[in-house]
Short mmCIF file of C-alpha atoms in Angstrom, two decimals:
data_model
loop_
_atom_site.label_atom_id
_atom_site.label_comp_id
_atom_site.label_asym_id
_atom_site.label_seq_id
_atom_site.Cartn_x
_atom_site.Cartn_y
_atom_site.Cartn_z
CA UNK J 48 118.90 63.88 71.01
CA UNK J 49 121.04 61.15 69.48
CA UNK J 50 119.03 58.81 67.32
CA UNK J 51 120.76 55.54 66.40
CA UNK J 52 119.58 52.18 65.09
CA UNK J 53 121.22 48.98 63.90
CA UNK J 54 121.39 47.63 60.38
CA UNK J 55 120.91 44.01 59.35
CA UNK J 56 124.53 43.11 60.10
CA UNK J 57 124.33 44.55 63.62
CA UNK J 58 126.42 47.64 62.89
CA UNK J 59 125.47 51.01 64.34
CA UNK J 60 123.49 53.31 62.04
CA UNK J 61 123.72 56.93 63.12
CA UNK J 62 121.20 59.68 62.54
CA UNK J 63 123.98 61.44 60.58
CA UNK J 64 123.64 58.74 57.93
CA UNK J 65 126.91 57.01 58.86
CA UNK J 66 127.32 53.31 59.58
CA UNK J 67 129.81 52.55 62.37
CA UNK J 68 131.41 49.12 62.60
CA UNK J 69 130.79 47.58 66.02
CA UNK J 70 133.94 45.44 65.84
CA UNK J 71 136.09 48.49 65.15
CA UNK J 72 134.45 50.35 68.03
CA UNK J 73 135.09 47.41 70.36
CA UNK J 74 138.76 47.10 69.34
CA UNK J 75 139.38 50.83 69.68
CA UNK J 76 137.77 50.96 73.14
CA UNK J 77 139.77 47.90 74.23
CA UNK J 78 142.92 49.59 72.95
CA UNK J 79 141.99 52.67 74.98
CA UNK J 80 142.10 50.58 78.14
CA UNK J 81 145.41 49.03 77.06
CA UNK J 82 147.01 52.43 76.58
CA UNK J 83 145.63 53.67 79.91
CA UNK J 84 147.49 50.95 81.80
CA UNK J 85 150.72 52.18 80.22
CA UNK J 86 150.54 55.46 82.15
CA UNK J 87 150.93 53.96 85.65
CA UNK J 88 153.37 51.60 83.93
CA UNK J 89 155.62 54.59 83.24
CA UNK J 90 155.24 55.58 86.90
CA UNK J 91 156.30 52.16 88.18
CA UNK J 92 159.18 51.99 85.70
CA UNK J 93 160.52 55.37 86.82
CA UNK J 94 159.88 54.64 90.50
CA UNK J 95 161.89 51.43 90.44
CA UNK J 96 164.91 53.20 88.94
CA UNK J 97 165.12 55.82 91.71
CA UNK J 98 166.04 55.78 95.39
CA UNK J 99 163.52 54.68 98.02
CA UNK J 100 162.99 58.18 99.33
CA UNK J 101 161.78 59.32 95.89
CA UNK J 102 159.86 56.21 94.85
CA UNK J 103 156.26 57.19 95.52
CA UNK J 104 156.00 60.56 93.80
CA UNK J 105 156.61 59.10 90.33
CA UNK J 106 153.62 56.79 90.71
CA UNK J 107 151.60 59.72 92.02
CA UNK J 108 152.62 61.85 89.04
CA UNK J 109 151.37 59.19 86.62
CA UNK J 110 147.89 59.33 88.14
CA UNK J 111 147.94 63.11 88.45
CA UNK J 112 148.82 63.39 84.78
CA UNK J 113 145.89 61.17 83.74
CA UNK J 114 143.52 63.38 85.71
CA UNK J 115 144.91 66.73 84.56
CA UNK J 116 145.15 65.81 80.88
CA UNK J 117 141.67 64.26 80.96
CA UNK J 118 140.33 67.65 82.00
CA UNK J 119 142.53 69.52 79.52
CA UNK J 120 141.42 67.19 76.69
CA UNK J 121 137.76 67.80 77.59
CA UNK J 122 138.30 71.53 77.97
CA UNK J 123 140.03 72.25 74.66
CA UNK J 124 142.78 69.73 73.99
CA UNK J 125 140.79 67.51 71.62
CA UNK J 126 139.53 70.51 69.69
CA UNK J 127 143.01 72.03 69.36
CA UNK J 128 144.39 68.76 68.01
CA UNK J 129 141.58 67.31 65.90
CA UNK J 130 139.07 69.92 64.77
CA UNK J 131 138.47 69.54 61.02
CA UNK J 132 138.76 73.31 60.59
CA UNK J 133 142.30 73.43 61.98
CA UNK J 134 145.17 75.40 60.53
CA UNK J 135 148.31 73.56 59.40
CA UNK J 136 149.70 74.01 62.92
CA UNK J 137 146.88 73.94 65.47
CA UNK J 138 143.13 73.51 65.67
CA UNK J 139 140.46 75.88 66.88
CA UNK J 140 137.76 75.68 69.57
CA UNK J 141 135.11 74.02 67.40
CA UNK J 142 134.83 71.16 69.91
CA UNK J 143 135.38 73.21 73.07
CA UNK J 144 134.19 71.23 76.11
CA UNK J 145 133.50 68.33 73.71
CA UNK J 146 130.51 70.07 72.17
CA UNK J 147 129.01 67.96 69.37
CA UNK J 148 131.63 65.26 69.85
CA UNK J 149 129.47 62.17 69.84
CA UNK J 150 128.08 60.31 66.85
CA UNK J 151 129.52 62.08 63.83
CA UNK J 152 132.33 60.29 61.93
CA UNK J 153 135.75 60.80 63.49
CA UNK J 154 138.58 62.54 61.70
CA UNK J 155 140.62 59.38 62.19
CA UNK J 156 138.24 56.89 60.59
CA UNK J 157 134.64 57.03 59.31
CA UNK J 158 134.09 53.57 60.79
CA UNK J 159 134.24 54.78 64.40
CA UNK J 160 132.32 57.73 65.92
CA UNK J 161 134.13 60.85 67.06
CA UNK J 162 133.57 60.14 70.76
CA UNK J 163 135.41 56.80 70.47
CA UNK J 164 138.31 58.39 68.63
CA UNK J 165 138.36 61.18 71.22
CA UNK J 166 138.77 58.91 74.24
CA UNK J 167 141.37 56.78 72.43
CA UNK J 168 143.49 59.81 71.58
CA UNK J 169 143.10 61.09 75.14
CA UNK J 170 145.32 58.24 76.32
CA UNK J 171 148.12 59.35 73.99
CA UNK J 172 147.77 62.91 75.23
CA UNK J 173 147.97 61.71 78.85
CA UNK J 174 151.00 59.46 78.59
CA UNK J 175 153.15 62.00 76.73
CA UNK J 176 153.69 64.56 79.53
CA UNK J 177 154.15 61.70 82.01
CA UNK J 178 157.10 60.43 79.98
CA UNK J 179 158.63 63.91 80.14
CA UNK J 180 158.04 64.25 83.90
CA UNK J 181 160.63 61.60 84.60
CA UNK J 182 163.13 64.43 84.15
CA UNK J 183 162.00 66.07 87.41
CA UNK J 184 163.06 63.01 89.40
CA UNK J 185 164.48 63.68 92.88
CA UNK J 186 164.55 67.47 92.63
CA UNK J 187 161.09 68.93 92.04
CA UNK J 188 158.13 70.45 93.79
CA UNK J 189 154.96 68.59 92.93
CA UNK J 190 152.39 71.39 93.09
CA UNK J 191 153.64 73.44 90.13
CA UNK J 192 153.69 70.32 87.96
CA UNK J 193 149.88 70.42 87.83
CA UNK J 194 150.06 73.74 86.01
CA UNK J 195 153.00 72.60 83.89
CA UNK J 196 151.14 69.54 82.58
CA UNK J 197 148.10 71.60 81.57
CA UNK J 198 150.17 74.30 79.87
CA UNK J 199 152.59 71.89 78.18
CA UNK J 200 149.78 69.73 76.81
CA UNK J 201 148.14 72.83 75.35
CA UNK J 202 151.18 74.53 73.86
CA UNK J 203 153.36 71.55 72.90
CA UNK J 204 151.49 68.27 72.54
CA UNK J 205 148.31 69.56 70.88
CA UNK J 206 150.04 71.49 68.05
CA UNK J 207 152.40 68.59 67.24
CA UNK J 208 149.50 66.10 67.29
CA UNK J 209 147.58 68.45 64.99
CA UNK J 210 150.29 68.81 62.37
CA UNK J 211 151.06 65.06 62.47
CA UNK J 212 147.62 63.39 62.51
CA UNK J 213 145.04 66.02 61.60
CA UNK J 214 144.20 65.89 57.89
CA UNK J 215 144.84 69.67 57.82
CA UNK J 216 148.27 69.46 59.48
CA UNK J 217 151.34 70.43 57.47
CA UNK J 218 153.22 67.19 58.09
CA UNK J 219 150.16 65.09 57.25
CA UNK J 220 149.60 67.02 54.02
CA UNK J 221 153.29 66.78 53.15
CA UNK J 222 153.09 63.00 53.45
CA UNK J 223 154.72 62.33 56.81
CA UNK J 224 154.33 58.76 58.06
CA UNK J 225 153.78 58.47 61.80
CA UNK J 226 151.42 55.66 62.65
CA UNK J 227 151.21 55.91 66.43
CA UNK J 228 153.26 58.81 67.76
CA UNK J 229 156.97 58.85 66.98
CA UNK J 230 157.00 62.65 66.95
CA UNK J 231 153.92 63.73 68.96
CA UNK J 232 154.57 61.29 71.81
CA UNK J 233 158.21 60.26 71.95
CA UNK J 234 160.27 62.99 70.33
CA UNK J 235 158.20 65.70 71.99
CA UNK J 236 158.36 64.15 75.47
CA UNK J 237 162.01 63.08 75.24
CA UNK J 238 163.08 66.54 74.11
CA UNK J 239 160.94 68.15 76.81
CA UNK J 240 162.77 65.96 79.33
CA UNK J 241 166.08 67.36 78.07
CA UNK J 242 164.79 70.92 78.44
CA UNK J 243 163.54 70.16 81.96
CA UNK J 244 166.88 68.60 82.92
CA UNK J 245 168.79 71.65 81.72
CA UNK J 246 166.41 74.02 83.50
CA UNK J 247 166.44 72.18 86.83
CA UNK J 248 170.18 71.69 86.83
CA UNK J 249 172.08 68.87 88.44
CA UNK J 250 170.95 67.02 91.51
CA UNK J 251 172.80 67.52 94.76
CA UNK J 252 175.96 65.40 94.73
CA UNK J 253 176.04 65.03 90.95
CA UNK J 254 179.32 63.54 89.78
CA UNK J 255 180.09 61.95 93.15
CA UNK J 256 179.56 58.54 94.67
CA UNK J 257 176.45 59.87 96.40
CA UNK J 258 174.52 59.34 93.16
CA UNK J 259 176.22 56.11 92.14
CA UNK J 260 173.27 54.06 93.38
CA UNK J 261 171.52 51.13 91.78
CA UNK J 262 167.75 51.07 91.11
CA UNK J 263 166.05 50.54 94.46
CA UNK J 264 163.37 48.14 93.17
CA UNK J 265 164.12 46.14 90.05
CA UNK J 266 160.76 44.40 90.40
CA UNK J 267 159.04 47.76 89.84
CA UNK J 268 161.15 48.24 86.71
CA UNK J 269 160.00 44.87 85.39
CA UNK J 270 156.39 45.54 86.39
CA UNK J 271 156.44 48.90 84.61
CA UNK J 272 157.92 47.26 81.51
CA UNK J 273 155.20 44.59 81.58
CA UNK J 274 152.48 47.26 81.73
CA UNK J 275 154.11 49.19 78.91
CA UNK J 276 154.75 46.20 76.66
CA UNK J 277 151.23 44.91 77.29
CA UNK J 278 149.65 48.29 76.63
CA UNK J 279 151.71 48.93 73.53
CA UNK J 280 149.59 46.40 71.63
CA UNK J 281 146.76 48.90 72.01
CA UNK J 282 149.08 51.85 71.46
CA UNK J 283 150.19 50.61 68.03
CA UNK J 284 147.58 48.04 67.10
CA UNK J 285 144.75 50.31 68.18
CA UNK J 286 146.03 53.11 65.96
CA UNK J 287 144.62 51.23 62.99
CA UNK J 288 141.21 52.18 64.48
CA UNK J 289 139.93 48.91 63.09
CA UNK J 290 140.07 45.19 63.84
CA UNK J 291 141.84 44.22 60.62
CA UNK J 292 145.05 42.80 59.16
CA UNK J 293 146.90 46.09 59.51
CA UNK J 294 146.22 46.17 63.24
CA UNK J 295 147.42 42.57 63.50
CA UNK J 296 150.62 43.39 61.63
CA UNK J 297 151.18 46.37 63.91
CA UNK J 298 150.92 44.09 66.94
CA UNK J 299 153.36 41.59 65.45
CA UNK J 300 156.08 44.13 64.65
CA UNK J 301 155.56 45.81 68.03
CA UNK J 302 156.29 42.62 69.93
CA UNK J 303 159.20 41.72 67.65
CA UNK J 304 160.93 45.09 67.90
CA UNK J 305 160.58 45.10 71.68
CA UNK J 306 162.08 41.61 71.92
CA UNK J 307 165.06 42.39 69.70
CA UNK J 308 165.61 45.76 71.38
CA UNK J 309 165.70 44.16 74.83
CA UNK J 310 168.16 41.48 73.80
CA UNK J 311 170.39 43.97 71.98
CA UNK J 312 170.64 46.42 74.90
CA UNK J 313 171.26 43.59 77.36
CA UNK J 314 174.09 42.20 75.23
CA UNK J 315 175.72 45.62 74.86
CA UNK J 316 175.66 45.96 78.65
CA UNK J 317 177.00 42.42 79.11
CA UNK J 318 180.16 43.29 77.21
CA UNK J 319 180.99 45.82 79.94
CA UNK J 320 179.75 44.24 83.16
CA UNK J 321 179.66 40.52 82.32
CA UNK J 322 176.26 40.54 84.01
CA UNK J 323 172.84 39.70 82.54
CA UNK J 324 171.05 42.89 83.46
CA UNK J 325 167.27 42.80 83.61
CA UNK J 326 167.26 46.61 83.83
CA UNK J 327 169.24 46.66 80.60
CA UNK J 328 166.80 44.27 78.97
CA UNK J 329 163.82 46.37 80.06
CA UNK J 330 165.48 49.58 78.85
CA UNK J 331 166.14 48.00 75.47
CA UNK J 332 162.60 46.68 75.18
CA UNK J 333 161.24 50.19 75.80
CA UNK J 334 163.66 51.60 73.20
CA UNK J 335 162.48 49.02 70.66
CA UNK J 336 158.85 49.86 71.37
CA UNK J 337 159.56 53.57 70.96
CA UNK J 338 161.33 53.07 67.63
CA UNK J 339 158.66 50.85 66.08
CA UNK J 340 155.83 53.22 67.06
CA UNK J 341 155.90 55.49 63.98
CA UNK J 342 156.41 52.61 61.56
CA UNK J 343 154.22 49.92 63.08
CA UNK J 344 151.44 50.34 60.52
CA UNK J 345 153.82 50.73 57.58
CA UNK J 346 156.65 48.17 57.86
CA UNK J 347 156.94 44.41 57.58
CA UNK J 348 158.21 41.92 60.12
CA UNK J 349 161.82 41.67 58.81
CA UNK J 350 162.18 45.44 59.15
CA UNK J 351 160.99 45.21 62.78
CA UNK J 352 164.10 43.20 63.62
CA UNK J 353 166.25 46.07 62.37
CA UNK J 354 164.11 48.59 64.26
CA UNK J 355 164.74 46.70 67.50
CA UNK J 356 168.45 46.24 66.88
CA UNK J 357 169.06 49.87 65.91
CA UNK J 358 167.02 51.19 68.84
CA UNK J 359 168.79 48.91 71.33
CA UNK J 360 172.17 49.99 69.97
CA UNK J 361 171.72 53.70 69.28
CA UNK J 362 169.73 54.43 72.45
CA UNK J 363 172.20 52.46 74.58
CA UNK J 364 175.12 54.55 73.36
CA UNK J 365 173.02 57.73 73.51
CA UNK J 366 172.85 57.36 77.29
CA UNK J 367 176.48 58.58 77.31
CA UNK J 368 175.46 61.96 75.90
CA UNK J 369 174.62 63.26 79.37
CA UNK J 370 178.20 62.63 80.50
CA UNK J 371 179.63 64.31 77.40
CA UNK J 372 177.44 67.41 77.62
CA UNK J 373 177.17 67.46 81.44
CA UNK J 374 173.42 67.49 81.96
CA UNK J 375 171.57 65.43 84.56
CA UNK J 376 168.95 63.35 82.73
CA UNK J 377 168.23 61.09 85.68
CA UNK J 378 166.29 58.40 83.81
CA UNK J 379 167.81 58.73 80.31
CA UNK J 380 164.51 59.89 78.86
CA UNK J 381 166.08 61.90 76.05
CA UNK J 382 168.23 58.93 75.00
CA UNK J 383 165.37 56.42 75.05
CA UNK J 384 162.44 58.46 73.75
CA UNK J 385 163.75 61.39 71.68
CA UNK J 386 166.63 59.47 70.09
CA UNK J 387 164.50 56.33 69.83
CA UNK J 388 161.71 58.30 68.15
CA UNK J 389 164.15 59.76 65.62
CA UNK J 390 165.52 56.29 64.87
CA UNK J 391 161.97 55.07 64.29
CA UNK J 392 161.05 57.99 62.03
CA UNK J 393 164.18 57.57 59.89
CA UNK J 394 163.77 53.81 59.53
CA UNK J 395 160.11 54.31 58.64
CA UNK J 396 161.22 56.54 55.76
CA UNK J 397 163.45 53.72 54.58
CA UNK J 398 161.30 50.64 55.09
CA UNK J 399 157.66 51.77 54.81
CA UNK J 400 155.75 49.67 52.29
CA UNK J 401 152.56 50.53 50.46
CA UNK J 402 151.50 46.87 50.63
CA UNK J 403 151.59 46.89 54.45
CA UNK J 404 149.66 50.13 54.79
CA UNK J 405 146.98 48.94 52.37
CA UNK J 406 146.30 45.86 54.50
CA UNK J 407 143.31 47.71 55.92
CA UNK J 408 141.82 48.08 52.44
CA UNK J 409 141.68 51.86 52.76
CA UNK J 410 145.08 53.56 53.13
CA UNK J 411 147.27 54.27 50.13
CA UNK J 412 150.83 55.57 50.56
CA UNK J 413 153.81 55.82 48.20
CA UNK J 414 155.98 53.93 50.69
CA UNK J 415 159.60 54.56 51.56
CA UNK J 416 162.93 53.67 50.02
CA UNK J 417 161.89 50.03 49.64
CA UNK J 418 159.19 51.27 47.26
CA UNK J 419 161.62 53.66 45.51
CA UNK J 420 160.03 56.70 47.15
CA UNK J 421 163.27 58.43 48.08
CA UNK J 422 161.78 61.75 49.16
CA UNK J 423 160.09 60.06 52.11
CA UNK J 424 163.26 60.10 54.19
CA UNK J 425 163.51 63.88 53.82
CA UNK J 426 159.91 64.28 54.97
CA UNK J 427 160.57 62.08 58.00
CA UNK J 428 163.65 64.07 58.92
CA UNK J 429 161.80 67.37 58.55
CA UNK J 430 159.04 66.13 60.84
CA UNK J 431 161.54 64.85 63.42
CA UNK J 432 163.62 68.03 63.51
CA UNK J 433 160.49 70.19 63.68
CA UNK J 434 159.06 68.22 66.61
CA UNK J 435 162.37 68.22 68.47
CA UNK J 436 163.01 71.93 67.97
CA UNK J 437 159.48 73.03 68.78
CA UNK J 438 159.24 70.92 71.92
CA UNK J 439 162.62 72.07 73.25
CA UNK J 440 162.02 75.76 72.67
CA UNK J 441 158.43 75.82 73.93
CA UNK J 442 159.21 73.70 76.99
CA UNK J 443 162.09 76.00 77.90
CA UNK J 444 159.88 79.07 77.53
CA UNK J 445 157.14 77.51 79.69
CA UNK J 446 159.60 76.60 82.43
CA UNK J 447 161.20 80.04 82.59
CA UNK J 448 157.88 81.88 82.55
CA UNK J 449 156.73 79.68 85.45
CA UNK J 450 160.07 80.31 87.16
CA UNK J 451 159.22 83.99 87.60
CA UNK J 452 155.62 83.45 88.72
CA UNK J 453 155.30 83.20 92.52
CA UNK J 454 154.52 79.65 93.60
CA UNK J 455 155.18 78.01 90.22
CA UNK J 456 158.93 77.44 90.42
CA UNK J 457 159.52 73.71 89.93
CA UNK J 458 162.98 73.18 91.43
CA UNK J 459 162.84 72.15 95.08
CA UNK J 460 165.22 73.35 97.81
CA UNK J 461 168.21 71.44 99.10
CA UNK J 462 166.45 70.20 102.23
CA UNK J 463 163.78 68.52 100.10
CA UNK J 464 166.48 66.73 98.12
CA UNK J 465 168.04 65.48 101.34
CA UNK J 466 164.78 64.32 102.89
CA UNK J 467 163.37 62.99 99.64
CA UNK J 468 160.49 64.38 97.63
CA UNK J 469 158.10 61.75 99.00
CA UNK J 470 158.42 62.84 102.60
CA UNK J 471 158.93 66.58 102.04
CA UNK J 472 156.23 67.08 99.40
CA UNK J 473 153.77 64.25 100.14
CA UNK J 474 154.33 63.19 103.74
CA UNK J 475 154.07 59.58 102.57
CA UNK J 476 156.46 56.79 101.67
CA UNK J 477 156.32 53.97 99.17
CA UNK J 478 157.53 51.64 101.94
CA UNK J 479 157.16 51.70 105.70
CA UNK J 480 160.85 50.92 106.18
CA UNK J 481 162.21 53.70 104.00
CA UNK J 482 163.16 55.67 107.13
CA UNK J 483 165.72 52.99 108.02
CA UNK J 484 167.95 54.23 105.23
CA UNK J 485 170.68 56.52 106.50
CA UNK J 486 170.08 58.86 103.56
CA UNK J 487 166.70 59.76 105.09
CA UNK J 488 166.23 60.79 108.70
CA UNK J 489 163.75 58.93 110.91
CA UNK J 490 160.28 60.09 110.12
CA UNK J 491 159.43 60.28 113.81
CA UNK J 492 161.97 63.08 114.09
CA UNK J 493 160.62 64.81 111.02
CA UNK J 494 157.06 64.72 112.35
CA UNK J 495 158.04 65.70 115.86
CA UNK J 496 156.71 69.10 116.71
CA UNK J 497 153.83 68.83 114.22
CA UNK J 498 151.32 68.10 116.98
CA UNK J 499 150.47 71.78 117.10
CA UNK J 500 148.18 71.22 114.15
CA UNK J 501 150.35 72.94 111.57
CA UNK J 502 150.05 71.45 108.09
CA UNK J 503 153.84 71.76 107.70
CA UNK J 504 155.93 69.48 109.96
CA UNK J 505 158.50 71.36 112.01
CA UNK J 506 162.18 70.44 111.81
CA UNK J 507 163.63 69.27 115.12
CA UNK J 508 167.17 69.86 116.31
CA UNK J 509 168.05 66.32 115.19
CA UNK J 510 166.59 67.01 111.79
CA UNK J 511 168.56 70.23 111.40
CA UNK J 512 171.71 68.43 112.51
CA UNK J 513 171.24 65.66 109.96
CA UNK J 514 170.56 68.10 107.14
CA UNK J 515 173.72 70.00 108.05
CA UNK J 516 175.67 66.76 108.16
CA UNK J 517 174.32 65.71 104.75
CA UNK J 518 175.27 69.08 103.29
CA UNK J 519 178.80 68.77 104.67
CA UNK J 520 179.21 65.26 103.26
CA UNK J 521 177.98 66.46 99.88
CA UNK J 522 180.41 69.35 99.85
CA UNK J 523 183.29 67.01 100.73
CA UNK J 524 182.27 64.65 97.91
CA UNK J 525 182.25 67.49 95.40
CA UNK J 526 185.61 68.83 96.58
CA UNK J 527 187.17 65.37 96.18
CA UNK J 528 185.93 65.12 92.62
CA UNK J 529 187.25 68.58 91.83
#
């Protein structure tokens, strides 16, 4: 039985002898809700950037990821990441199935109970694989992704979270500064997206005009950005685990970096197109948010301007890497998240200040180059390279092991690419009028012949004809390019 009372100030007094601050609990729980809304925000952002026939599955994947990671976190994820008896690389099963995770002090802060810290960190664990799943856009089977999310969270996210935030982790002990997830969230997911892109290969028609399409729903892109920007106040501000000046400063630099990043990216795009691109602005805002994440609890407001400018510039130019190295990163996840996370980690090593970190009255750090702590940059680089390398190698191994297990191969067939993942894998569309597009056959034809009760719609002669025609057009496009 849990036995709790309240002291004279109204704070929670636990039977373990610990006093929990009710204001800190309230802020952390509110931040949990803010981070949760970011996950469908990623889904809407990705959906808007794709073609109509692949718009719905990205929103579905965001909700599927929340559900799967919530179970994984309950099962053993939290224990693997945050057990106090962890090794320098990964935890143990001390808190398996959330046993005894309730009213003892959390490893993150003695002012909030473990159960509050657990649900807050769950949101970080859930959004990370969803960021990476953008790499499967337009060419994946959805069923195997359930298994992939569970396995990836266990073998990639949990170890990196452990070594970054657990007081036993090697990076934490070494003195790495990562306030809200530069390496565990962004570098790990962005690098995983690169590994997924290389494994899946190029989409059908890659390098031809068939894929020279514009985002089908810019409103979805804006909506996703709104959800992300809004939720990022909880993502960064909530990582203080307390309603204090450090949390406030984290919110200020978060908003500032996003604003400068959006303006910078948009202006770089304007020099080429002479158009004021809202997609460019949204992409830059996300890049600025990614970059400020590791440093948000360590840097001052002037530094946040540089974070936003560097993220908007470096990530914008990094989108050209896929053309140089010939890989199909559909949504530029590696450029925005992995490169943006590295930019944030490096700048944190340069501009972290002990005076900012101590605004909560608890944390003491040596700071970065501004505080004449020159070794901090080396620590930040070591953490970044370790996270990038580990995520890429482990993700590649996971994908190829699944590749040779019956039923777990992720790449879809060519017919699914032609029809669209929404129709072929889900039997549903984001819009009723999607079938009017000539890139997708009329759904009435696709469903014709399914009246026999079969769970799999049968292809009609018209369907087969259209698929053949699409294949022929694609082959002609490729031959022209060659």
